[in-house]
Amino acid sequence: MNEHDSEIISGMLAARGYTPASAAEVDVVDIVIINTCSIRENADKRFFGTLGQLKKAKTKNPDLAVCVCGCMMQQEQITGKIRRSYPWVDVIFGTHNIHEFPDMLQELYDNRKRKGNRIDNKLRSSKEFRVDRIYEDRREIVEELPANRLFAHKSFVNIMYGCNNFCTYCIVPYTRGREQSRDPENIIREVRDLVIDGVKEVTLLGQNVNSYKGISPESGQWDFTDLIWALSETPGLERIRFMTSHPKDLSDKLIDAFGRCDKLCNYIHLPVQSGSDTVLKRMNRKYDRKSYLELVRKIRQAAPGIAISTDIIVGFPGETEEEFEETLALAQDVRYDSAFTFLYSPRQGTPAAEYEDQIPEDIKHRRFNRLVDIINEGSKSRNAAFVGRTCRVLVDGPARKQSVSEEGKILLNGRTEEFKLVDFAGSEDMIGRIIHVKINDSNTFSLRGEAVND
Ligand code: 5AD
Ligand code: SF4
């Protein structure tokens, strides 16, 4: 979601004639924007480190506008620190007023002009000119914001904002506010326009898409599956994905759509967080191990071959060795296609940060490594099962390490419906198209193959 917010910020600036620059140009650029994440502590640390470095850039380039935004700005202890100790920050905005950013920037320039561009301590003392606006919650959903997409052929689409779940470890409900769904008509129109602009794949975004509740003036209340079926009617749209889905309210209706809706990709990200019922309870996840495993069984029955990924937190407060081993056993049972594994990170303001029995870092790390080994075994075997198959791959671009093969072809990569990364040799005109690729080899994180005729 933060990534998509960055695309929107970039899109709004592009509409006003700005162009992107590289980090190396920081001494000559007009604006630097840091869009922050507060999900875990290391993001916080990096933010203040980067902000510190910008002081130098601001000394060399006093006209620079240093702008900060994102989830961290929704936390008072963070904005308080910026206001007190980082006078070179010019614009502060939050997750609920991204759309106001261009106007806030203009306000900054107006303030500088009006107040005479005074230079203080060789540094333009931004405190005097600073534009600082944060709202505690979203008042209304602002539509029709432009976005600078990373890929021409695929796009994120917000379908809802915020979260009502209050998992005890998680800061998101505090930084993103309560759930609010976009109207289905607006989403459908956005997707139609994206397809006209060349998009073949959309990823629908929400903290918990399963609780999407759209209101259509014509047909009343829509749930998430209604939205998927309606979007699947978009001519020219090839693929629909979504992120993220909470196991507690994943409906049979959605599971059925996995089996029957051709455009809905055979892939689901289904965060489990822990395999232990007692930990899940302390996390306030509202499902247990048995019901989660039952969901996985139903999904695999409805959509054979579907890829499943997950999020797992290691070292939640009070996690015993036995509780952790239940997570290991669950990972072994499910055999995920992939998983994001995290060390528990206490977030100020969340209930779990106050729990007793915080787990020492060394134990967290040891458990983490044991879990990653099991996850990787699962990924490796799930990937190996693709060897010999021919997959439809939406080609993203040249592979990271650009190389030219024997016949002058370039190394490309893309994703199968199951979100598997595939490397293969091809030509530039394949980028953005769906190409049939025969899989010849696999490893833990990717597949390798060759393009075959359709
Ligand atoms: N510590 C560690 N991981 C966390 N996540 C959310 N909050 C925390 C935290 N405090 C993880 C969860 C979530 C993913 C986006 O980030 O696994 O699904
Ligand atoms: Fe955080 Fe839980 Fe909401 Fe996901 S569902 S954003 S983990 S509170």
Short mmCIF file of C-alpha atoms and ligand atoms in Angstrom, two decimals:
data_model
loop_
_atom_site.label_atom_id
_atom_site.label_comp_id
_atom_site.label_asym_id
_atom_site.label_seq_id
_atom_site.Cartn_x
_atom_site.Cartn_y
_atom_site.Cartn_z
CA MET A 1 0.00 0.00 0.00
CA ASN A 2 2.88 2.32 0.76
CA GLU A 3 4.38 1.52 -2.62
CA HIS A 4 1.13 2.43 -4.32
CA ASP A 5 0.94 5.66 -2.28
CA SER A 6 4.40 6.50 -3.64
CA GLU A 7 3.15 5.87 -7.17
CA ILE A 8 0.29 8.31 -6.53
CA ILE A 9 2.57 10.97 -5.04
CA SER A 10 4.83 10.58 -8.05
CA GLY A 11 1.81 10.74 -10.40
CA MET A 12 0.54 13.96 -8.83
CA LEU A 13 3.95 15.58 -9.19
CA ALA A 14 4.33 14.37 -12.78
CA ALA A 15 0.99 16.03 -13.57
CA ARG A 16 2.58 19.29 -12.42
CA GLY A 17 5.63 18.86 -14.61
CA TYR A 18 8.10 17.32 -12.17
CA THR A 19 10.29 14.42 -13.27
CA PRO A 20 11.87 11.71 -11.12
CA ALA A 21 15.54 11.97 -10.18
CA SER A 22 17.98 9.51 -8.68
CA ALA A 23 19.15 9.51 -5.06
CA ALA A 24 22.63 10.50 -6.27
CA GLU A 25 21.25 13.86 -7.43
CA VAL A 26 20.13 14.91 -3.95
CA ASP A 27 22.35 18.02 -3.98
CA VAL A 28 20.61 19.45 -7.04
CA VAL A 29 17.02 18.23 -6.95
CA ASP A 30 14.02 20.38 -6.00
CA ILE A 31 12.20 17.91 -3.79
CA VAL A 32 12.99 14.86 -1.71
CA ILE A 33 10.07 12.83 -0.39
CA ILE A 34 10.41 10.06 2.16
CA ASN A 35 7.37 7.82 2.34
CA THR A 36 7.67 5.91 5.59
CA CYS A 37 6.56 2.52 6.91
CA SER A 38 6.08 1.77 10.58
CA ILE A 39 5.27 -1.92 10.51
CA ARG A 40 8.59 -2.88 12.12
CA GLU A 41 11.26 -0.99 13.99
CA ASN A 42 14.09 -1.15 11.45
CA ALA A 43 12.08 1.06 9.07
CA ASP A 44 11.89 3.71 11.82
CA LYS A 45 15.63 3.59 12.32
CA ARG A 46 16.41 3.92 8.64
CA PHE A 47 14.09 6.88 8.38
CA PHE A 48 15.84 8.95 11.02
CA GLY A 49 19.22 7.97 9.57
CA THR A 50 18.19 9.19 6.12
CA LEU A 51 16.68 12.35 7.54
CA GLY A 52 19.97 13.09 9.32
CA GLN A 53 21.88 12.77 6.05
CA LEU A 54 19.53 15.19 4.33
CA LYS A 55 20.77 18.00 6.56
CA LYS A 56 23.99 18.03 4.53
CA ALA A 57 22.09 18.09 1.26
CA LYS A 58 19.98 20.95 2.53
CA THR A 59 23.09 22.95 3.45
CA LYS A 60 24.45 22.57 -0.08
CA ASN A 61 21.06 23.01 -1.71
CA PRO A 62 19.01 25.36 0.51
CA ASP A 63 16.10 25.48 -1.94
CA LEU A 64 15.54 21.78 -1.48
CA ALA A 65 12.08 20.87 -0.17
CA VAL A 66 12.37 17.97 2.28
CA CYS A 67 8.99 16.24 2.52
CA VAL A 68 8.05 13.35 4.82
CA CYS A 69 4.90 11.28 4.78
CA GLY A 70 3.48 7.80 5.32
CA CYS A 71 2.54 5.70 8.31
CA MET A 72 5.18 7.05 10.68
CA MET A 73 3.64 10.53 10.41
CA GLN A 74 0.44 9.17 11.96
CA GLN A 75 2.34 8.62 15.21
CA GLU A 76 2.69 11.61 17.49
CA GLN A 77 5.96 10.52 19.07
CA ILE A 78 7.49 10.55 15.57
CA THR A 79 6.11 13.86 14.33
CA GLY A 80 6.96 15.40 17.72
CA LYS A 81 10.59 14.35 17.27
CA ILE A 82 10.71 15.70 13.71
CA ARG A 83 9.17 19.01 14.75
CA ARG A 84 11.61 19.42 17.63
CA SER A 85 14.85 18.09 16.22
CA TYR A 86 14.79 18.22 12.42
CA PRO A 87 14.29 21.88 11.41
CA TRP A 88 15.25 21.10 7.81
CA VAL A 89 12.00 19.21 7.20
CA ASP A 90 9.68 21.39 5.08
CA VAL A 91 6.48 19.43 4.53
CA ILE A 92 4.87 16.84 6.80
CA PHE A 93 1.75 14.97 5.69
CA GLY A 94 0.09 11.70 6.69
CA THR A 95 -1.63 8.71 5.16
CA HIS A 96 -5.03 10.42 5.05
CA ASN A 97 -4.10 13.53 3.08
CA ILE A 98 -1.78 12.37 0.33
CA HIS A 99 -4.02 14.18 -2.17
CA GLU A 100 -3.22 17.51 -0.47
CA PHE A 101 0.52 17.17 -1.03
CA PRO A 102 0.82 19.28 -4.22
CA ASP A 103 -1.10 22.12 -2.54
CA MET A 104 1.05 21.84 0.58
CA LEU A 105 4.15 22.09 -1.58
CA GLN A 106 2.79 25.22 -3.20
CA GLU A 107 2.07 26.62 0.26
CA LEU A 108 5.69 26.01 1.21
CA TYR A 109 6.92 27.95 -1.81
CA ASP A 110 4.45 30.76 -1.06
CA ASN A 111 5.64 30.88 2.56
CA ARG A 112 9.25 31.09 1.47
CA LYS A 113 8.47 33.89 -0.95
CA ARG A 114 6.39 35.83 1.54
CA LYS A 115 8.78 35.44 4.42
CA GLY A 116 11.76 36.45 2.31
CA ASN A 117 13.75 33.26 1.95
CA ARG A 118 15.74 33.99 5.07
CA ILE A 119 18.78 31.82 5.54
CA ASP A 120 19.41 30.83 9.13
CA ASN A 121 22.64 29.12 10.23
CA LYS A 122 23.51 28.48 6.57
CA LEU A 123 20.41 26.28 6.53
CA ARG A 124 17.09 27.57 5.39
CA SER A 125 15.29 27.36 8.73
CA SER A 126 12.36 25.33 7.57
CA LYS A 127 10.51 25.57 10.86
CA GLU A 128 9.31 29.02 9.87
CA PHE A 129 8.11 27.96 6.45
CA ARG A 130 7.09 24.45 7.26
CA VAL A 131 3.72 23.12 6.10
CA ASP A 132 2.56 20.46 8.51
CA ARG A 133 -0.84 18.77 8.18
CA ILE A 134 -1.88 15.38 9.58
CA TYR A 135 -5.42 14.07 10.05
CA GLU A 136 -6.31 11.37 12.53
CA ASP A 137 -8.68 9.61 10.20
CA ARG A 138 -9.77 9.63 6.60
CA ARG A 139 -12.82 11.82 6.09
CA GLU A 140 -13.67 10.94 2.53
CA ILE A 141 -12.17 8.88 -0.22
CA VAL A 142 -10.61 11.07 -2.86
CA GLU A 143 -11.02 9.60 -6.33
CA GLU A 144 -9.21 10.08 -9.63
CA LEU A 145 -5.69 10.58 -8.31
CA PRO A 146 -3.10 9.94 -11.02
CA ALA A 147 -0.43 7.28 -10.42
CA ASN A 148 3.01 6.79 -11.93
CA ARG A 149 3.04 3.02 -12.30
CA LEU A 150 6.25 1.06 -11.98
CA PHE A 151 5.11 -1.23 -14.82
CA ALA A 152 3.09 -0.23 -17.88
CA HIS A 153 1.29 -3.58 -17.96
CA LYS A 154 0.29 -4.06 -14.35
CA SER A 155 -1.11 -1.90 -11.63
CA PHE A 156 -2.16 -1.75 -8.01
CA VAL A 157 -5.72 -0.64 -7.35
CA ASN A 158 -6.88 0.36 -3.88
CA ILE A 159 -10.29 -1.04 -3.12
CA MET A 160 -10.41 -0.10 0.53
CA TYR A 161 -8.44 1.76 3.15
CA GLY A 162 -7.77 1.11 6.83
CA CYS A 163 -8.26 -1.87 9.09
CA ASN A 164 -10.65 -2.75 11.93
CA ASN A 165 -8.95 -5.89 13.13
CA PHE A 166 -6.51 -4.70 15.77
CA CYS A 167 -4.21 -7.68 15.81
CA THR A 168 -2.33 -7.00 19.04
CA TYR A 169 1.12 -6.69 17.40
CA CYS A 170 0.07 -4.40 14.56
CA ILE A 171 0.35 -0.64 14.17
CA VAL A 172 -1.67 -0.44 10.93
CA PRO A 173 -5.12 0.26 12.45
CA TYR A 174 -3.55 3.25 14.21
CA THR A 175 -1.73 4.60 11.16
CA ARG A 176 -4.29 3.82 8.46
CA GLY A 177 -7.52 4.33 10.42
CA ARG A 178 -10.79 2.43 10.18
CA GLU A 179 -11.98 0.44 7.17
CA GLN A 180 -13.53 2.37 4.33
CA SER A 181 -14.43 0.77 1.01
CA ARG A 182 -14.43 2.53 -2.35
CA ASP A 183 -17.60 2.44 -4.38
CA PRO A 184 -17.59 -0.41 -6.89
CA GLU A 185 -18.39 1.94 -9.79
CA ASN A 186 -15.23 3.95 -9.13
CA ILE A 187 -13.08 0.82 -8.95
CA ILE A 188 -14.58 -0.60 -12.14
CA ARG A 189 -14.02 2.70 -13.94
CA GLU A 190 -10.42 2.92 -12.74
CA VAL A 191 -9.70 -0.64 -13.92
CA ARG A 192 -11.32 0.03 -17.29
CA ASP A 193 -9.19 3.15 -17.75
CA LEU A 194 -6.06 1.27 -16.70
CA VAL A 195 -6.74 -1.42 -19.30
CA ILE A 196 -7.19 1.24 -21.97
CA ASP A 197 -3.78 2.51 -20.85
CA GLY A 198 -2.19 -0.93 -21.44
CA VAL A 199 -2.67 -2.67 -18.10
CA LYS A 200 -3.22 -6.44 -18.24
CA GLU A 201 -3.04 -7.31 -14.56
CA VAL A 202 -4.46 -5.56 -11.51
CA THR A 203 -3.66 -6.25 -7.87
CA LEU A 204 -6.54 -5.17 -5.66
CA LEU A 205 -5.24 -3.70 -2.42
CA GLY A 206 -6.71 -3.60 1.07
CA GLN A 207 -5.50 -4.55 4.55
CA ASN A 208 -8.26 -7.13 4.56
CA VAL A 209 -10.01 -7.35 1.21
CA ASN A 210 -12.41 -9.97 2.59
CA SER A 211 -14.24 -7.29 4.52
CA TYR A 212 -14.77 -5.11 1.44
CA LYS A 213 -18.27 -3.60 1.55
CA GLY A 214 -19.06 -1.54 -1.50
CA ILE A 215 -22.27 0.35 -2.04
CA SER A 216 -23.61 0.61 -5.55
CA PRO A 217 -26.49 3.03 -6.16
CA GLU A 218 -27.99 0.52 -8.60
CA SER A 219 -27.40 -2.87 -6.99
CA GLY A 220 -26.95 -2.22 -3.27
CA GLN A 221 -24.22 -3.80 -1.18
CA TRP A 222 -21.32 -5.64 -2.84
CA ASP A 223 -18.91 -8.00 -1.17
CA PHE A 224 -15.37 -8.69 -2.37
CA THR A 225 -16.32 -11.63 -4.59
CA ASP A 226 -19.05 -9.57 -6.31
CA LEU A 227 -16.33 -7.05 -7.12
CA ILE A 228 -14.02 -9.71 -8.55
CA TRP A 229 -16.73 -11.11 -10.81
CA ALA A 230 -17.66 -7.63 -12.01
CA LEU A 231 -14.02 -6.73 -12.72
CA SER A 232 -13.53 -9.98 -14.60
CA GLU A 233 -15.95 -8.60 -17.20
CA THR A 234 -13.50 -5.83 -18.11
CA PRO A 235 -12.57 -6.40 -21.76
CA GLY A 236 -8.80 -6.73 -22.21
CA LEU A 237 -8.07 -7.37 -18.53
CA GLU A 238 -6.18 -10.66 -18.25
CA ARG A 239 -5.40 -11.14 -14.59
CA ILE A 240 -6.78 -10.20 -11.19
CA ARG A 241 -4.80 -10.58 -7.97
CA PHE A 242 -5.39 -9.22 -4.51
CA MET A 243 -3.62 -8.51 -1.23
CA THR A 244 -4.24 -9.20 1.67
CA SER A 245 -6.82 -11.62 2.84
CA HIS A 246 -7.59 -12.32 6.53
CA PRO A 247 -8.32 -16.02 7.16
CA LYS A 248 -11.07 -15.22 9.66
CA ASP A 249 -13.44 -13.96 6.99
CA LEU A 250 -12.46 -15.64 3.76
CA SER A 251 -15.79 -16.75 2.33
CA ASP A 252 -16.82 -19.93 0.52
CA LYS A 253 -18.03 -17.60 -2.21
CA LEU A 254 -14.47 -16.37 -2.78
CA ILE A 255 -13.08 -19.92 -2.67
CA ASP A 256 -15.63 -20.85 -5.33
CA ALA A 257 -14.47 -17.92 -7.49
CA PHE A 258 -10.91 -19.29 -7.38
CA GLY A 259 -12.21 -22.43 -9.01
CA ARG A 260 -14.40 -20.77 -11.61
CA CYS A 261 -13.21 -17.26 -12.45
CA ASP A 262 -10.61 -17.54 -15.23
CA LYS A 263 -9.14 -14.10 -14.67
CA LEU A 264 -8.66 -14.60 -10.93
CA CYS A 265 -5.06 -15.85 -10.62
CA ASN A 266 -4.39 -19.20 -9.02
CA TYR A 267 -2.58 -17.64 -6.09
CA ILE A 268 -3.53 -16.52 -2.60
CA HIS A 269 -1.57 -14.78 0.12
CA LEU A 270 -3.10 -16.00 3.36
CA PRO A 271 -1.21 -14.75 6.42
CA VAL A 272 -1.26 -17.30 9.26
CA GLN A 273 1.11 -15.42 11.65
CA SER A 274 1.41 -18.45 13.98
CA GLY A 275 0.51 -22.13 14.08
CA SER A 276 -0.29 -22.11 17.79
CA ASP A 277 -3.84 -21.57 19.03
CA THR A 278 -2.69 -19.89 22.23
CA VAL A 279 -0.45 -17.45 20.32
CA LEU A 280 -3.19 -16.77 17.76
CA LYS A 281 -5.48 -15.92 20.64
CA ARG A 282 -2.95 -13.52 22.17
CA MET A 283 -2.53 -12.00 18.71
CA ASN A 284 -6.32 -11.48 18.48
CA ARG A 285 -6.44 -13.24 15.11
CA LYS A 286 -9.89 -14.81 15.67
CA TYR A 287 -9.21 -18.16 13.97
CA ASP A 288 -7.44 -21.26 15.14
CA ARG A 289 -5.00 -23.68 13.59
CA LYS A 290 -7.72 -26.18 12.72
CA SER A 291 -9.95 -23.68 10.90
CA TYR A 292 -6.93 -22.29 9.03
CA LEU A 293 -5.90 -25.75 7.84
CA GLU A 294 -9.49 -26.43 6.84
CA LEU A 295 -9.46 -23.25 4.74
CA VAL A 296 -6.26 -24.35 3.01
CA ARG A 297 -7.84 -27.72 2.28
CA LYS A 298 -10.98 -26.13 0.81
CA ILE A 299 -8.97 -23.69 -1.32
CA ARG A 300 -6.79 -26.47 -2.73
CA GLN A 301 -9.84 -28.59 -3.43
CA ALA A 302 -11.61 -25.77 -5.28
CA ALA A 303 -8.51 -24.66 -7.20
CA PRO A 304 -6.04 -27.52 -7.64
CA GLY A 305 -2.50 -26.27 -8.14
CA ILE A 306 -3.18 -22.94 -6.47
CA ALA A 307 -0.10 -21.33 -4.93
CA ILE A 308 -0.37 -20.25 -1.30
CA SER A 309 1.94 -17.84 0.49
CA THR A 310 1.82 -16.49 4.02
CA ASP A 311 3.21 -14.16 6.67
CA ILE A 312 4.60 -15.58 9.92
CA ILE A 313 5.80 -13.71 13.00
CA VAL A 314 8.46 -15.37 15.12
CA GLY A 315 9.01 -14.55 18.78
CA PHE A 316 5.67 -13.00 19.65
CA PRO A 317 5.67 -12.14 23.39
CA GLY A 318 5.40 -15.24 25.55
CA GLU A 319 5.94 -17.64 22.60
CA THR A 320 7.20 -20.89 24.14
CA GLU A 321 9.35 -23.47 22.39
CA GLU A 322 6.25 -25.71 22.10
CA GLU A 323 4.15 -22.93 20.60
CA PHE A 324 6.89 -22.14 18.11
CA GLU A 325 7.14 -25.81 17.16
CA GLU A 326 3.44 -25.76 16.32
CA THR A 327 4.24 -23.05 13.78
CA LEU A 328 7.04 -25.20 12.35
CA ALA A 329 4.67 -28.15 12.10
CA LEU A 330 2.00 -26.06 10.40
CA ALA A 331 4.51 -24.76 7.85
CA GLN A 332 5.56 -28.34 7.20
CA ASP A 333 1.93 -29.48 6.81
CA VAL A 334 0.86 -26.68 4.48
CA ARG A 335 4.02 -26.54 2.37
CA TYR A 336 3.73 -22.92 1.34
CA ASP A 337 4.88 -21.75 -2.05
CA SER A 338 6.58 -18.89 -0.22
CA ALA A 339 6.40 -17.00 3.04
CA PHE A 340 7.40 -13.68 4.50
CA THR A 341 8.85 -14.40 7.92
CA PHE A 342 9.31 -11.64 10.48
CA LEU A 343 10.96 -11.24 13.85
CA TYR A 344 8.37 -9.81 16.21
CA SER A 345 9.03 -6.09 16.61
CA PRO A 346 7.31 -4.25 19.49
CA ARG A 347 5.37 -1.24 18.20
CA GLN A 348 4.66 1.54 20.66
CA GLY A 349 0.93 1.94 21.22
CA THR A 350 -0.01 -1.67 20.41
CA PRO A 351 -1.12 -4.05 23.21
CA ALA A 352 1.57 -6.68 22.54
CA ALA A 353 4.36 -4.16 23.08
CA GLU A 354 3.20 -4.01 26.72
CA TYR A 355 2.97 -7.78 27.19
CA GLU A 356 5.35 -9.38 29.63
CA ASP A 357 7.74 -12.10 28.48
CA GLN A 358 9.18 -10.33 25.45
CA ILE A 359 11.38 -12.90 23.73
CA PRO A 360 15.15 -12.22 23.72
CA GLU A 361 16.57 -11.35 20.29
CA ASP A 362 18.94 -14.33 20.15
CA ILE A 363 16.07 -16.78 20.67
CA LYS A 364 13.98 -14.97 18.05
CA HIS A 365 16.84 -15.24 15.56
CA ARG A 366 17.42 -18.93 16.22
CA ARG A 367 13.73 -19.72 15.78
CA PHE A 368 13.60 -17.56 12.68
CA ASN A 369 16.41 -19.53 11.03
CA ARG A 370 14.74 -22.84 11.83
CA LEU A 371 11.49 -21.63 10.32
CA VAL A 372 13.15 -20.26 7.18
CA ASP A 373 14.77 -23.66 6.55
CA ILE A 374 11.37 -25.35 6.59
CA ILE A 375 9.73 -22.66 4.48
CA ASN A 376 12.53 -22.93 1.91
CA GLU A 377 12.20 -26.70 1.73
CA GLY A 378 8.49 -26.22 0.96
CA SER A 379 9.16 -23.56 -1.70
CA LYS A 380 11.81 -25.70 -3.34
CA SER A 381 9.55 -28.73 -3.65
CA ARG A 382 6.53 -26.67 -4.78
CA ASN A 383 8.71 -25.05 -7.46
CA ALA A 384 10.18 -28.37 -8.57
CA ALA A 385 6.67 -29.55 -9.43
CA PHE A 386 6.58 -26.93 -12.21
CA VAL A 387 9.45 -28.49 -14.17
CA GLY A 388 8.13 -29.89 -17.45
CA ARG A 389 5.00 -27.74 -17.45
CA THR A 390 4.27 -24.93 -19.87
CA CYS A 391 3.13 -21.75 -18.09
CA ARG A 392 1.64 -18.48 -19.22
CA VAL A 393 4.09 -15.81 -18.08
CA LEU A 394 3.31 -12.10 -18.00
CA VAL A 395 6.70 -10.65 -18.87
CA ASP A 396 7.85 -7.82 -16.59
CA GLY A 397 11.14 -6.90 -18.22
CA PRO A 398 14.80 -7.76 -18.46
CA ALA A 399 15.98 -9.93 -15.55
CA ARG A 400 17.99 -8.10 -12.89
CA LYS A 401 21.35 -9.18 -14.24
CA GLN A 402 20.89 -8.20 -17.82
CA SER A 403 22.64 -10.66 -20.07
CA VAL A 404 22.56 -11.54 -23.71
CA SER A 405 22.33 -15.21 -24.63
CA GLU A 406 23.72 -17.17 -27.58
CA GLU A 407 21.27 -16.04 -30.26
CA GLY A 408 21.33 -12.40 -29.17
CA LYS A 409 18.30 -12.85 -26.97
CA ILE A 410 17.95 -11.04 -23.66
CA LEU A 411 17.26 -12.62 -20.31
CA LEU A 412 13.70 -11.74 -19.33
CA ASN A 413 11.62 -12.42 -16.29
CA GLY A 414 7.95 -12.47 -15.48
CA ARG A 415 5.34 -14.14 -13.33
CA THR A 416 3.13 -17.15 -13.80
CA GLU A 417 -0.45 -17.02 -12.62
CA GLU A 418 0.81 -18.62 -9.39
CA PHE A 419 3.15 -15.62 -8.92
CA LYS A 420 6.22 -17.76 -9.63
CA LEU A 421 9.17 -15.78 -10.91
CA VAL A 422 10.35 -17.21 -14.25
CA ASP A 423 13.60 -16.38 -16.06
CA PHE A 424 13.84 -17.13 -19.76
CA ALA A 425 15.55 -15.87 -22.90
CA GLY A 426 13.47 -13.77 -25.27
CA SER A 427 13.20 -10.48 -27.07
CA GLU A 428 12.29 -7.01 -25.91
CA ASP A 429 8.92 -7.03 -27.70
CA MET A 430 7.77 -9.74 -25.27
CA ILE A 431 7.80 -7.31 -22.34
CA GLY A 432 4.24 -6.63 -21.14
CA ARG A 433 2.84 -9.65 -23.02
CA ILE A 434 1.76 -13.08 -21.86
CA ILE A 435 4.18 -15.64 -23.29
CA HIS A 436 4.09 -19.43 -23.05
CA VAL A 437 7.21 -20.66 -21.29
CA LYS A 438 8.23 -24.28 -20.83
CA ILE A 439 9.82 -24.73 -17.39
CA ASN A 440 13.12 -26.64 -17.48
CA ASP A 441 14.59 -25.97 -14.07
CA SER A 442 13.68 -24.66 -10.63
CA ASN A 443 15.19 -23.54 -7.35
CA THR A 444 13.86 -22.18 -4.04
CA PHE A 445 12.93 -18.74 -5.34
CA SER A 446 12.43 -19.01 -9.08
CA LEU A 447 11.90 -21.08 -12.19
CA ARG A 448 13.84 -21.11 -15.43
CA GLY A 449 12.48 -21.98 -18.85
CA GLU A 450 12.29 -21.33 -22.58
CA ALA A 451 9.69 -19.51 -24.64
CA VAL A 452 7.60 -21.87 -26.78
CA ASN A 453 5.19 -21.13 -29.59
CA ASP A 454 1.62 -20.50 -28.45
N1 5AD B 1 6.37 -7.31 14.22
C1 5AD B 1 6.69 -8.19 13.24
N2 5AD B 1 5.95 -8.39 12.13
C2 5AD B 1 4.81 -7.66 12.02
N3 5AD B 1 3.87 -7.64 11.06
C3 5AD B 1 2.93 -6.72 11.40
N4 5AD B 1 3.25 -6.16 12.57
C4 5AD B 1 4.42 -6.73 12.98
C5 5AD B 1 5.24 -6.57 14.13
N5 5AD B 1 4.93 -5.71 15.10
C6 5AD B 1 3.89 -8.50 9.89
C7 5AD B 1 2.65 -9.41 9.84
C8 5AD B 1 1.86 -8.82 8.71
C9 5AD B 1 2.95 -8.27 7.81
C10 5AD B 1 2.52 -7.26 6.83
O1 5AD B 1 3.87 -7.71 8.72
O2 5AD B 1 3.06 -10.72 9.53
O3 5AD B 1 1.04 -9.77 8.04
FE1 SF4 B 2 -2.53 -5.43 10.96
FE2 SF4 B 2 -4.17 -7.45 11.60
FE3 SF4 B 2 -5.11 -5.32 10.24
FE4 SF4 B 2 -3.44 -7.05 9.01
S1 SF4 B 2 -5.50 -7.52 9.77
S2 SF4 B 2 -3.33 -4.78 8.95
S3 SF4 B 2 -2.07 -7.63 10.69
S4 SF4 B 2 -4.34 -5.31 12.33
#
